[in-house]
């Protein structure tokens, strides 16, 4: 493992490490206007949501590393205090990338990238009609983290209106993560299509898991079971009782009398299928 003092390497190299390691990142496709009403559209992956009451989003048009200049989005946000944050899905990712081209001031990125300018209800910047969710925002604050190339400029936005395409909703009116098909940013030229990598983990906040420390040392020190495996085993509220383990053993006699390595291997196979209860039963068979 290499260890790095951020002050001892070039900013550009540090920037690459940060973007490669802190990923994938959601994309704020930010629409602003300048003081003369000229539209601007640009994507930023230093972005997230930070509260629901009030609904707060923050994104950062950082100072350019190469020449320490600022971006039109920052200048517009400071001048007008308004921005639309449009989300990016797979259907528009190529157009979104095209809009990130650093066109001269006054060039309309909506037109360059082939997007439709949709008037907002409460603010002046236009929405991207093709985006499945659009957030109209007022700029509450801008936090400057430095004055050198690579420094962040945190634009703190309060959502004042939300627009959601019905095409991405499920039968209960909630956003369906497969239908919305979001895209995230990684290092270099890489992106991630979110739904292709989805998997579920039961939230510990809704249960009180026994914890890895409650698992026997034989299992904790297994040469087969991984840290993720132990995390799954420790997330159960209680272990299967002796009767259910005995019944499982009668139904699956092939698991009786196994040596430790084989027992752990079979348990791991159940864990790969998210069948934690059966994994525990295999481990508890005498």
Short mmCIF file of C-alpha atoms in Angstrom, two decimals:
data_model
loop_
_atom_site.label_atom_id
_atom_site.label_comp_id
_atom_site.label_asym_id
_atom_site.label_seq_id
_atom_site.Cartn_x
_atom_site.Cartn_y
_atom_site.Cartn_z
CA UNK A 1 0.00 0.00 0.00
CA UNK A 2 1.32 3.44 -0.90
CA UNK A 3 0.77 6.32 1.53
CA UNK A 4 0.47 9.85 0.19
CA UNK A 5 0.66 13.31 1.70
CA UNK A 6 -1.71 15.38 -0.52
CA UNK A 7 0.62 18.36 -0.28
CA UNK A 8 3.53 16.40 -1.72
CA UNK A 9 2.07 15.40 -5.10
CA UNK A 10 0.76 17.49 -8.03
CA UNK A 11 -2.89 18.49 -7.73
CA UNK A 12 -3.72 16.82 -11.03
CA UNK A 13 -2.43 13.47 -9.79
CA UNK A 14 -4.27 13.81 -6.49
CA UNK A 15 -7.40 14.74 -8.41
CA UNK A 16 -7.11 11.49 -10.36
CA UNK A 17 -6.74 9.43 -7.18
CA UNK A 18 -9.79 11.11 -5.61
CA UNK A 19 -12.01 10.56 -8.63
CA UNK A 20 -10.87 6.96 -9.02
CA UNK A 21 -11.39 6.05 -5.38
CA UNK A 22 -14.54 8.00 -4.50
CA UNK A 23 -16.85 6.49 -7.11
CA UNK A 24 -19.38 6.02 -8.53
CA UNK A 25 -20.74 9.51 -7.97
CA UNK A 26 -24.21 10.85 -8.85
CA UNK A 27 -24.34 13.54 -11.50
CA UNK A 28 -25.85 17.00 -11.07
CA UNK A 29 -26.77 18.13 -14.56
CA UNK A 30 -26.95 21.80 -13.66
CA UNK A 31 -28.88 24.37 -15.68
CA UNK A 32 -28.30 28.06 -14.94
CA UNK A 33 -28.67 31.42 -16.65
CA UNK A 34 -26.42 34.45 -16.57
CA UNK A 35 -27.52 37.98 -15.67
CA UNK A 36 -28.58 38.57 -19.28
CA UNK A 37 -30.77 35.45 -19.38
CA UNK A 38 -28.40 33.30 -21.47
CA UNK A 39 -28.75 29.59 -20.59
CA UNK A 40 -25.91 27.33 -19.52
CA UNK A 41 -25.91 23.57 -18.98
CA UNK A 42 -23.11 21.46 -17.49
CA UNK A 43 -22.70 18.20 -15.50
CA UNK A 44 -20.92 17.92 -12.13
CA UNK A 45 -20.18 14.75 -10.19
CA UNK A 46 -19.16 16.41 -6.92
CA UNK A 47 -22.80 16.17 -5.89
CA UNK A 48 -25.29 14.69 -3.44
CA UNK A 49 -28.45 15.28 -1.39
CA UNK A 50 -27.99 16.36 2.23
CA UNK A 51 -31.43 16.62 3.79
CA UNK A 52 -35.18 16.40 3.21
CA UNK A 53 -36.54 19.01 5.60
CA UNK A 54 -35.58 21.37 4.10
CA UNK A 55 -34.61 19.50 0.91
CA UNK A 56 -30.96 20.40 0.37
CA UNK A 57 -28.60 19.44 -2.44
CA UNK A 58 -24.97 20.46 -2.80
CA UNK A 59 -22.80 20.31 -5.88
CA UNK A 60 -19.37 21.75 -6.57
CA UNK A 61 -18.15 23.32 -9.81
CA UNK A 62 -14.51 23.15 -8.75
CA UNK A 63 -11.88 25.56 -9.98
CA UNK A 64 -10.12 24.11 -13.02
CA UNK A 65 -6.94 22.31 -12.05
CA UNK A 66 -5.04 23.26 -15.19
CA UNK A 67 -5.41 27.04 -15.03
CA UNK A 68 -7.33 27.91 -11.85
CA UNK A 69 -10.26 29.45 -13.71
CA UNK A 70 -13.90 29.18 -12.60
CA UNK A 71 -16.83 27.74 -14.52
CA UNK A 72 -19.85 29.54 -15.95
CA UNK A 73 -22.16 27.54 -13.69
CA UNK A 74 -20.49 28.94 -10.57
CA UNK A 75 -20.52 32.48 -11.93
CA UNK A 76 -24.20 32.20 -12.86
CA UNK A 77 -25.19 30.68 -9.51
CA UNK A 78 -23.48 33.53 -7.70
CA UNK A 79 -25.18 36.11 -9.90
CA UNK A 80 -28.74 34.78 -10.05
CA UNK A 81 -29.01 32.43 -7.02
CA UNK A 82 -31.00 29.88 -9.03
CA UNK A 83 -30.25 26.49 -10.60
CA UNK A 84 -32.06 23.43 -11.93
CA UNK A 85 -30.46 20.10 -11.04
CA UNK A 86 -31.50 17.50 -13.62
CA UNK A 87 -30.71 13.83 -13.02
CA UNK A 88 -28.93 11.82 -15.69
CA UNK A 89 -30.08 8.40 -16.87
CA UNK A 90 -28.70 6.06 -19.49
CA UNK A 91 -30.91 7.44 -22.25
CA UNK A 92 -29.23 10.85 -22.15
CA UNK A 93 -25.68 10.06 -20.97
CA UNK A 94 -24.02 10.63 -24.35
CA UNK A 95 -25.74 13.98 -24.82
CA UNK A 96 -24.85 14.92 -21.26
CA UNK A 97 -21.20 14.16 -21.96
CA UNK A 98 -21.30 16.31 -25.10
CA UNK A 99 -22.67 19.23 -23.10
CA UNK A 100 -19.58 19.13 -20.85
CA UNK A 101 -17.50 20.45 -23.75
CA UNK A 102 -16.10 23.80 -22.71
CA UNK A 103 -17.80 25.98 -25.26
CA UNK A 104 -17.22 29.74 -25.15
CA UNK A 105 -19.42 31.95 -23.02
CA UNK A 106 -22.78 32.56 -24.67
CA UNK A 107 -22.95 29.20 -26.46
CA UNK A 108 -26.16 27.33 -25.58
CA UNK A 109 -25.26 23.79 -24.45
CA UNK A 110 -28.93 22.77 -24.68
CA UNK A 111 -28.73 23.30 -28.42
CA UNK A 112 -25.24 21.84 -28.82
CA UNK A 113 -26.24 18.62 -27.04
CA UNK A 114 -29.72 18.40 -28.58
CA UNK A 115 -31.74 18.89 -25.40
CA UNK A 116 -35.15 20.54 -25.08
CA UNK A 117 -35.34 23.67 -22.93
CA UNK A 118 -38.36 23.36 -20.62
CA UNK A 119 -39.46 26.45 -18.65
CA UNK A 120 -39.34 26.12 -14.87
CA UNK A 121 -42.28 27.03 -12.64
CA UNK A 122 -40.60 28.93 -9.81
CA UNK A 123 -37.19 29.97 -11.13
CA UNK A 124 -35.74 31.31 -14.37
CA UNK A 125 -33.24 28.61 -15.49
CA UNK A 126 -34.65 26.04 -17.90
CA UNK A 127 -35.12 22.36 -17.14
CA UNK A 128 -33.85 19.52 -19.35
CA UNK A 129 -37.07 18.03 -20.69
CA UNK A 130 -35.39 14.68 -21.41
CA UNK A 131 -34.24 14.23 -17.77
CA UNK A 132 -36.56 11.92 -15.77
CA UNK A 133 -36.35 14.07 -12.61
CA UNK A 134 -35.73 17.81 -12.41
CA UNK A 135 -35.20 19.84 -9.23
CA UNK A 136 -35.82 23.57 -9.30
CA UNK A 137 -33.55 25.10 -6.67
CA UNK A 138 -32.75 28.37 -4.94
CA UNK A 139 -29.09 28.87 -4.03
CA UNK A 140 -28.88 29.35 -0.25
CA UNK A 141 -25.10 29.66 0.01
CA UNK A 142 -21.82 29.11 -1.78
CA UNK A 143 -18.90 27.81 0.28
CA UNK A 144 -15.45 28.41 -1.20
CA UNK A 145 -12.89 25.84 -0.05
CA UNK A 146 -9.85 27.57 -1.55
CA UNK A 147 -8.56 29.88 -4.25
CA UNK A 148 -6.18 27.57 -6.12
CA UNK A 149 -6.78 25.18 -9.02
CA UNK A 150 -8.80 22.18 -7.88
CA UNK A 151 -10.50 23.97 -4.98
CA UNK A 152 -14.19 23.23 -4.53
CA UNK A 153 -17.05 25.71 -4.55
CA UNK A 154 -19.96 24.14 -2.70
CA UNK A 155 -23.26 25.44 -4.05
CA UNK A 156 -25.88 24.78 -1.37
CA UNK A 157 -29.28 24.48 -3.06
CA UNK A 158 -32.75 24.29 -1.57
CA UNK A 159 -35.26 22.43 -3.72
CA UNK A 160 -38.39 24.52 -4.30
CA UNK A 161 -40.11 22.26 -6.84
CA UNK A 162 -39.64 18.70 -8.10
CA UNK A 163 -40.72 17.33 -11.48
CA UNK A 164 -40.82 13.53 -11.94
CA UNK A 165 -41.66 11.63 -15.11
CA UNK A 166 -44.48 9.16 -14.51
CA UNK A 167 -42.59 6.70 -16.70
CA UNK A 168 -40.09 6.04 -13.88
CA UNK A 169 -42.67 5.45 -11.12
CA UNK A 170 -43.84 2.08 -9.82
CA UNK A 171 -47.42 1.10 -8.98
CA UNK A 172 -47.11 2.77 -5.57
CA UNK A 173 -45.93 6.08 -7.00
CA UNK A 174 -42.35 5.62 -5.85
CA UNK A 175 -39.34 5.92 -8.14
CA UNK A 176 -38.48 2.52 -9.60
CA UNK A 177 -34.69 2.22 -9.62
CA UNK A 178 -34.75 -0.04 -12.67
CA UNK A 179 -37.05 2.21 -14.67
CA UNK A 180 -35.14 5.41 -13.93
CA UNK A 181 -31.90 3.72 -15.04
CA UNK A 182 -29.52 6.25 -13.48
CA UNK A 183 -25.91 6.77 -14.51
CA UNK A 184 -23.01 7.61 -12.18
CA UNK A 185 -19.53 8.99 -12.78
CA UNK A 186 -16.24 7.26 -11.97
CA UNK A 187 -12.58 8.03 -12.64
CA UNK A 188 -11.12 8.82 -16.05
CA UNK A 189 -13.66 8.32 -18.83
CA UNK A 190 -15.66 5.73 -16.90
CA UNK A 191 -19.34 5.78 -16.00
CA UNK A 192 -21.53 3.25 -14.22
CA UNK A 193 -25.04 2.20 -15.20
CA UNK A 194 -26.51 1.92 -11.74
CA UNK A 195 -29.21 -0.71 -12.24
CA UNK A 196 -26.72 -3.21 -13.72
CA UNK A 197 -24.94 -3.34 -10.37
CA UNK A 198 -27.89 -3.38 -7.94
CA UNK A 199 -27.98 -5.81 -5.04
CA UNK A 200 -29.88 -5.70 -1.77
CA UNK A 201 -28.64 -5.72 1.83
CA UNK A 202 -31.18 -5.74 4.68
CA UNK A 203 -30.84 -2.47 6.60
CA UNK A 204 -29.44 -3.08 10.12
CA UNK A 205 -31.38 -0.03 11.30
CA UNK A 206 -34.60 -2.08 11.06
CA UNK A 207 -33.22 -5.00 13.01
CA UNK A 208 -30.77 -5.64 15.84
CA UNK A 209 -28.16 -8.01 14.44
CA UNK A 210 -26.24 -10.27 16.80
CA UNK A 211 -22.96 -8.84 15.47
CA UNK A 212 -19.79 -10.53 14.27
CA UNK A 213 -18.46 -10.52 17.84
CA UNK A 214 -21.23 -12.95 18.81
CA UNK A 215 -20.09 -15.49 16.22
CA UNK A 216 -17.85 -18.33 17.40
CA UNK A 217 -14.12 -17.93 16.85
CA UNK A 218 -14.09 -21.03 14.63
CA UNK A 219 -16.37 -19.26 12.17
CA UNK A 220 -14.82 -15.81 12.60
CA UNK A 221 -11.35 -17.16 11.87
CA UNK A 222 -12.48 -19.20 8.87
CA UNK A 223 -10.12 -19.43 5.92
CA UNK A 224 -13.16 -19.71 3.63
CA UNK A 225 -15.69 -17.16 4.87
CA UNK A 226 -15.00 -13.55 3.95
CA UNK A 227 -15.66 -10.34 5.84
CA UNK A 228 -18.81 -9.84 3.77
CA UNK A 229 -19.92 -13.36 4.69
CA UNK A 230 -19.40 -12.64 8.39
CA UNK A 231 -21.31 -9.38 8.03
CA UNK A 232 -24.29 -11.27 6.64
CA UNK A 233 -24.11 -13.86 9.41
CA UNK A 234 -23.89 -11.14 12.06
CA UNK A 235 -26.93 -9.30 10.70
CA UNK A 236 -29.44 -11.89 11.95
CA UNK A 237 -31.46 -11.07 15.05
CA UNK A 238 -31.15 -14.58 16.44
CA UNK A 239 -29.68 -17.94 15.50
CA UNK A 240 -31.85 -20.84 14.31
CA UNK A 241 -32.97 -22.93 17.28
CA UNK A 242 -31.81 -26.49 17.82
CA UNK A 243 -35.06 -28.00 16.54
CA UNK A 244 -34.95 -26.20 13.19
CA UNK A 245 -31.28 -27.14 12.78
CA UNK A 246 -32.09 -30.81 13.49
CA UNK A 247 -34.95 -30.78 10.98
CA UNK A 248 -32.68 -29.16 8.39
CA UNK A 249 -30.07 -31.86 9.02
CA UNK A 250 -32.65 -34.62 8.47
CA UNK A 251 -33.66 -33.02 5.17
CA UNK A 252 -30.01 -32.49 4.13
CA UNK A 253 -27.98 -35.40 5.51
CA UNK A 254 -25.08 -34.51 3.20
CA UNK A 255 -24.18 -31.68 5.59
CA UNK A 256 -23.84 -33.94 8.66
CA UNK A 257 -20.34 -34.68 9.92
CA UNK A 258 -18.52 -32.40 7.51
CA UNK A 259 -15.04 -31.18 8.34
CA UNK A 260 -14.83 -27.43 9.00
CA UNK A 261 -13.56 -26.27 5.62
CA UNK A 262 -16.26 -28.11 3.68
CA UNK A 263 -18.94 -26.91 6.10
CA UNK A 264 -17.85 -23.32 5.62
CA UNK A 265 -17.75 -23.78 1.84
CA UNK A 266 -21.34 -25.03 1.74
CA UNK A 267 -22.44 -22.22 4.03
CA UNK A 268 -20.80 -19.72 1.71
CA UNK A 269 -22.78 -21.10 -1.23
CA UNK A 270 -26.02 -20.38 0.63
CA UNK A 271 -24.78 -16.88 1.44
CA UNK A 272 -24.15 -16.23 -2.25
CA UNK A 273 -27.87 -16.85 -2.74
CA UNK A 274 -28.70 -14.53 0.20
CA UNK A 275 -30.04 -17.53 2.14
CA UNK A 276 -28.51 -16.60 5.50
CA UNK A 277 -30.80 -18.85 7.53
CA UNK A 278 -29.71 -21.99 5.65
CA UNK A 279 -26.08 -20.91 5.91
CA UNK A 280 -26.42 -20.71 9.69
CA UNK A 281 -28.13 -24.10 9.82
CA UNK A 282 -25.24 -25.69 7.91
CA UNK A 283 -22.76 -24.08 10.30
CA UNK A 284 -24.68 -25.23 13.39
CA UNK A 285 -25.13 -28.86 12.32
CA UNK A 286 -23.05 -31.11 14.57
#
